[in-house]
Amino acid sequence: GDPFLFRQSRRNLKNMPDIARFLFICILILALTAPALSQEEDEGGIWTVTAGVKYVSKFTNNGVDLSQDQPALSLNAGIAHASGLSLEINPVIVLGSNGGYQQSSFALAYEKSLTTIVSLGLEFAHYSFKSDTANALAGLANSFSVDFDFDLDPSSVSLSYSRYLGGGGASFFS
């Protein structure tokens, strides 16, 4: 492999907040060992572990280019239980000479089917940003969301309420 890319990846991991680094490494280890840990149910395992990497030509958040026209990696690691409870971490690392850790989010969520067509989702998320970020929501480090999904075959409708906590706060309906 490319030793420069390895050194840069190691540096970016070191620059992430301690909790982000800890959760990302734990979930990544779980993703790699999931087959050994899973228990069988009628339709599959009790636990689902996911990990992913997405390359983007530039990273924008709320309409603001936070990567200064540089490419970025959006990492994702998560673990979900068959009961509907899940934990996910999503760090973003900008590549290039002025790159490095940009932001991360941690989400604890619960999803429950209320009827055959209606499901409820609850999520608490914490966001952490690079100290010199231009992100307008950087002062609002936590959010709480409630989602109702209506599965009306062949289409679906979603209603969502999100509340950002801290500072002046902000609420969004979609």
PDB file of C-alpha atoms in Angstrom, residues 16 19 52 55 65 68-70 72 81 114-115 121 129 131 134 139 150 162:
ATOM      1  CA  MET A  16     -10.563  12.748  15.977  1.00  0.00           C
ATOM      2  CA  ILE A  19     -14.934   9.395  22.056  1.00  0.00           C
ATOM      3  CA  GLY A  52     -18.725   1.743   5.023  1.00  0.00           C
ATOM      4  CA  TYR A  55     -15.580   9.130  -1.224  1.00  0.00           C
ATOM      5  CA  ASP A  65     -18.451  23.647   1.415  1.00  0.00           C
ATOM      6  CA  GLN A  68     -12.550  23.884   0.582  1.00  0.00           C
ATOM      7  CA  ASP A  69     -13.090  22.039  -2.725  1.00  0.00           C
ATOM      8  CA  GLN A  70     -10.992  19.076  -1.569  1.00  0.00           C
ATOM      9  CA  ALA A  72     -13.265  13.773   1.612  1.00  0.00           C
ATOM     10  CA  HIS A  81     -30.088  -5.079  17.513  1.00  0.00           C
ATOM     11  CA  LEU A 114     -46.482   0.255  15.124  1.00  0.00           C
ATOM     12  CA  THR A 115     -48.669  -1.389  12.472  1.00  0.00           C
ATOM     13  CA  GLY A 121     -38.198   6.148  14.721  1.00  0.00           C
ATOM     14  CA  PHE A 129     -16.811  19.610  14.618  1.00  0.00           C
ATOM     15  CA  SER A 131     -12.723  23.909  15.919  1.00  0.00           C
ATOM     16  CA  ALA A 134     -17.805  27.196   9.048  1.00  0.00           C
ATOM     17  CA  GLY A 139     -22.960  25.487  18.152  1.00  0.00           C
ATOM     18  CA  PHE A 150     -45.970   5.199   6.267  1.00  0.00           C
ATOM     19  CA  SER A 162     -35.883  17.353  14.447  1.00  0.00           C
TER      20      SER A 162
END
